[in-house]
mmCIF file of C-alpha atoms in Angstrom:
data_model
loop_
_atom_site.group_PDB
_atom_site.id
_atom_site.type_symbol
_atom_site.label_atom_id
_atom_site.label_comp_id
_atom_site.label_asym_id
_atom_site.label_seq_id
_atom_site.Cartn_x
_atom_site.Cartn_y
_atom_site.Cartn_z
ATOM 1 C CA MET D 1453 0.000 0.000 0.000
ATOM 2 C CA SER D 1454 1.324 3.420 -0.947
ATOM 3 C CA ASP D 1455 1.761 6.186 1.622
ATOM 4 C CA ALA D 1456 1.208 8.859 -1.015
ATOM 5 C CA PRO D 1457 -1.638 11.196 -0.120
ATOM 6 C CA SER D 1458 -4.779 11.018 -2.205
ATOM 7 C CA PRO D 1459 -5.527 13.931 -4.521
ATOM 8 C CA ARG D 1460 -6.653 17.003 -2.590
ATOM 9 C CA PRO D 1461 -10.393 17.566 -2.997
ATOM 10 C CA ALA D 1462 -11.567 21.086 -3.802
ATOM 11 C CA ARG D 1463 -13.459 21.179 -0.496
ATOM 12 C CA LEU D 1464 -10.231 20.601 1.415
ATOM 13 C CA ALA D 1465 -8.516 23.416 -0.486
ATOM 14 C CA ALA D 1466 -11.503 25.667 0.252
ATOM 15 C CA ALA D 1467 -11.340 24.724 3.954
ATOM 16 C CA ALA D 1468 -7.637 25.619 3.953
ATOM 17 C CA ALA D 1469 -8.477 28.929 2.273
ATOM 18 C CA THR D 1470 -11.066 29.837 4.919
ATOM 19 C CA SER D 1471 -8.618 29.016 7.714
ATOM 20 C CA GLY D 1472 -5.898 30.997 5.987
ATOM 21 C CA LEU D 1473 -8.259 33.927 5.501
ATOM 22 C CA GLU D 1474 -9.092 34.001 9.207
ATOM 23 C CA GLY D 1475 -5.397 33.754 10.093
ATOM 24 C CA LEU D 1476 -4.432 36.577 7.748
ATOM 25 C CA ALA D 1477 -7.212 38.774 9.134
ATOM 26 C CA LEU D 1478 -5.997 38.184 12.698
ATOM 27 C CA VAL D 1479 -2.382 38.913 11.761
ATOM 28 C CA ALA D 1480 -3.361 42.052 9.819
ATOM 29 C CA TYR D 1481 -5.412 43.355 12.737
ATOM 30 C CA GLY D 1482 -2.553 42.525 15.103
ATOM 31 C CA VAL D 1483 -0.077 44.443 12.950
ATOM 32 C CA TYR D 1484 -2.511 47.377 12.824
ATOM 33 C CA MET D 1485 -2.850 47.369 16.626
ATOM 34 C CA LEU D 1486 0.902 47.101 17.062
ATOM 35 C CA VAL D 1487 1.634 49.963 14.655
ATOM 36 C CA MET D 1488 -1.026 52.153 16.246
ATOM 37 C CA GLY D 1489 0.395 51.327 19.664
ATOM 38 C CA LEU D 1490 3.866 52.346 18.533
ATOM 39 C CA LEU D 1491 3.071 55.309 16.296
ATOM 40 C CA GLY D 1492 -0.426 56.404 17.268
ATOM 41 C CA ARG D 1493 -1.714 57.934 20.436
ATOM 42 C CA PRO D 1494 -3.605 55.148 22.209
ATOM 43 C CA GLU D 1495 -4.778 55.561 25.781
ATOM 44 C CA SER D 1496 -2.412 52.777 26.795
ATOM 45 C CA PRO D 1497 0.457 52.162 24.357
ATOM 46 C CA SER D 1498 1.654 49.059 26.179
ATOM 47 C CA GLN D 1499 -1.839 47.565 26.119
ATOM 48 C CA ALA D 1500 -2.182 48.286 22.384
ATOM 49 C CA GLU D 1501 1.218 46.748 21.681
ATOM 50 C CA MET D 1502 0.488 43.650 23.755
ATOM 51 C CA GLY D 1503 -2.913 43.308 22.089
ATOM 52 C CA GLY D 1504 -1.257 43.513 18.692
ATOM 53 C CA LEU D 1505 1.305 40.859 19.571
ATOM 54 C CA THR D 1506 -1.456 38.640 20.959
ATOM 55 C CA MET D 1507 -3.515 38.963 17.769
ATOM 56 C CA ILE D 1508 -0.470 38.111 15.658
ATOM 57 C CA ALA D 1509 0.194 35.039 17.792
ATOM 58 C CA LEU D 1510 -3.476 34.000 17.578
ATOM 59 C CA GLY D 1511 -3.314 34.394 13.800
ATOM 60 C CA ALA D 1512 -0.537 31.824 13.644
ATOM 61 C CA LEU D 1513 -2.883 28.967 14.672
ATOM 62 C CA PRO D 1514 -5.246 29.142 11.676
ATOM 63 C CA LEU D 1515 -2.310 29.777 9.338
ATOM 64 C CA VAL D 1516 -0.544 26.638 10.553
ATOM 65 C CA ALA D 1517 -3.832 24.736 10.314
ATOM 66 C CA ALA D 1518 -4.344 25.972 6.738
ATOM 67 C CA ARG D 1519 -0.892 24.751 5.761
ATOM 68 C CA GLY D 1520 -1.594 21.393 7.392
ATOM 69 C CA LEU D 1521 -4.875 21.114 5.518
ATOM 70 C CA LEU D 1522 -3.135 21.830 2.224
ATOM 71 C CA LEU D 1523 -0.579 19.126 3.042
ATOM 72 C CA GLN D 1524 -3.451 16.785 4.027
ATOM 73 C CA ARG D 1525 -2.343 16.333 7.636
ATOM 74 C CA SER D 1526 -5.103 14.925 9.818
ATOM 75 C CA TRP D 1527 -3.971 16.883 12.910
ATOM 76 C CA SER D 1528 -4.776 20.173 11.167
ATOM 77 C CA ARG D 1529 -8.540 19.625 11.249
ATOM 78 C CA GLY D 1530 -8.759 20.154 15.044
ATOM 79 C CA PRO D 1531 -7.113 23.596 15.152
ATOM 80 C CA ALA D 1532 -9.093 24.668 12.080
ATOM 81 C CA LEU D 1533 -12.377 23.584 13.680
ATOM 82 C CA ILE D 1534 -11.518 25.402 16.908
ATOM 83 C CA THR D 1535 -10.607 28.564 15.013
ATOM 84 C CA HIS D 1536 -13.883 28.566 13.069
ATOM 85 C CA LEU D 1537 -15.920 27.898 16.199
ATOM 86 C CA MET D 1538 -14.157 30.706 18.059
ATOM 87 C CA ALA D 1539 -14.788 33.082 15.124
ATOM 88 C CA LEU D 1540 -18.526 32.706 15.685
ATOM 89 C CA ILE D 1541 -18.241 34.622 18.989
ATOM 90 C CA PRO D 1542 -17.006 37.931 17.536
ATOM 91 C CA ALA D 1543 -19.286 37.397 14.518
ATOM 92 C CA TRP D 1544 -22.301 37.235 16.839
ATOM 93 C CA THR D 1545 -21.116 40.314 18.726
ATOM 94 C CA LEU D 1546 -20.630 42.261 15.495
ATOM 95 C CA LEU D 1547 -24.038 41.178 14.189
ATOM 96 C CA ARG D 1548 -25.674 42.584 17.330
ATOM 97 C CA SER D 1549 -23.903 45.941 16.983
ATOM 98 C CA SER D 1550 -24.867 48.783 14.675
ATOM 99 C CA GLY D 1551 -23.686 50.502 11.538
ATOM 100 C CA ALA D 1552 -20.783 49.268 9.461
ATOM 101 C CA LEU D 1553 -19.926 46.506 11.923
ATOM 102 C CA ILE D 1554 -22.961 44.423 10.936
ATOM 103 C CA PRO D 1555 -21.651 43.591 7.419
ATOM 104 C CA VAL D 1556 -18.279 42.718 8.956
ATOM 105 C CA GLY D 1557 -20.059 40.328 11.315
ATOM 106 C CA MET D 1558 -21.968 38.820 8.402
ATOM 107 C CA VAL D 1559 -18.774 38.184 6.446
ATOM 108 C CA LEU D 1560 -17.084 36.679 9.491
ATOM 109 C CA ALA D 1561 -20.081 34.433 10.193
ATOM 110 C CA VAL D 1562 -20.212 33.245 6.571
ATOM 111 C CA VAL D 1563 -16.481 32.435 6.559
ATOM 112 C CA ALA D 1564 -16.681 30.618 9.901
ATOM 113 C CA VAL D 1565 -19.765 28.558 9.050
ATOM 114 C CA SER D 1566 -18.429 27.780 5.568
ATOM 115 C CA GLY D 1567 -15.167 26.604 7.083
ATOM 116 C CA LEU D 1568 -16.990 24.375 9.563
ATOM 117 C CA VAL D 1569 -19.166 22.837 6.840
ATOM 118 C CA LEU D 1570 -16.132 22.210 4.636
ATOM 119 C CA LEU D 1571 -14.165 20.620 7.482
ATOM 120 C CA VAL D 1572 -16.876 18.114 8.414
ATOM 121 C CA ASN D 1573 -17.589 17.188 4.798
ATOM 122 C CA PRO D 1574 -17.018 13.450 4.130
ATOM 123 C CA ALA D 1575 -14.682 14.177 1.199
ATOM 124 C CA THR D 1576 -12.517 16.329 3.461
ATOM 125 C CA THR D 1577 -12.378 13.791 6.269
ATOM 126 C CA ARG D 1578 -11.480 11.000 3.808
ATOM 127 C CA ALA D 1579 -8.717 13.116 2.270
ATOM 128 C CA LEU D 1580 -7.313 13.756 5.752
ATOM 129 C CA GLY D 1581 -7.467 10.046 6.608
ATOM 130 C CA ILE D 1582 -9.990 10.561 9.410
ATOM 131 C CA ARG D 1583 -12.313 7.621 9.885
ATOM 132 C CA GLY D 1584 -15.899 8.065 10.938
ATOM 133 C CA PRO D 1585 -17.635 6.046 13.626
ATOM 134 C CA GLN D 1586 -17.456 2.310 13.005
ATOM 135 C CA SER D 1587 -20.740 0.387 12.978
#
């Protein structure tokens, strides 16, 4: 039996893309917070800088998961699922706000739910070598 991975289904590539998108958004927001903490005039520069570094570190998890999904590593599904589930919290908060934040919440919710659906898809789980419950 060959150890070569099976061809990557489009759903798996899409799941990797959603995880990567969330990771890039977290890193971009972290860089923004860090730059504003260093160059702007926040109420607490150290808090802004620490928040920025935290967001950058949090963005690493979905980026690593996206790479693992592209390489068809079964371990990568767990961090990707956790990231998408956690994204539903700020999405809900943004959806309950007002103004321009509502469309941002809608986009975040769509990305998170899409990622979850793609990750639990049978084609994705087969490609990652994850077996379902045995009868």
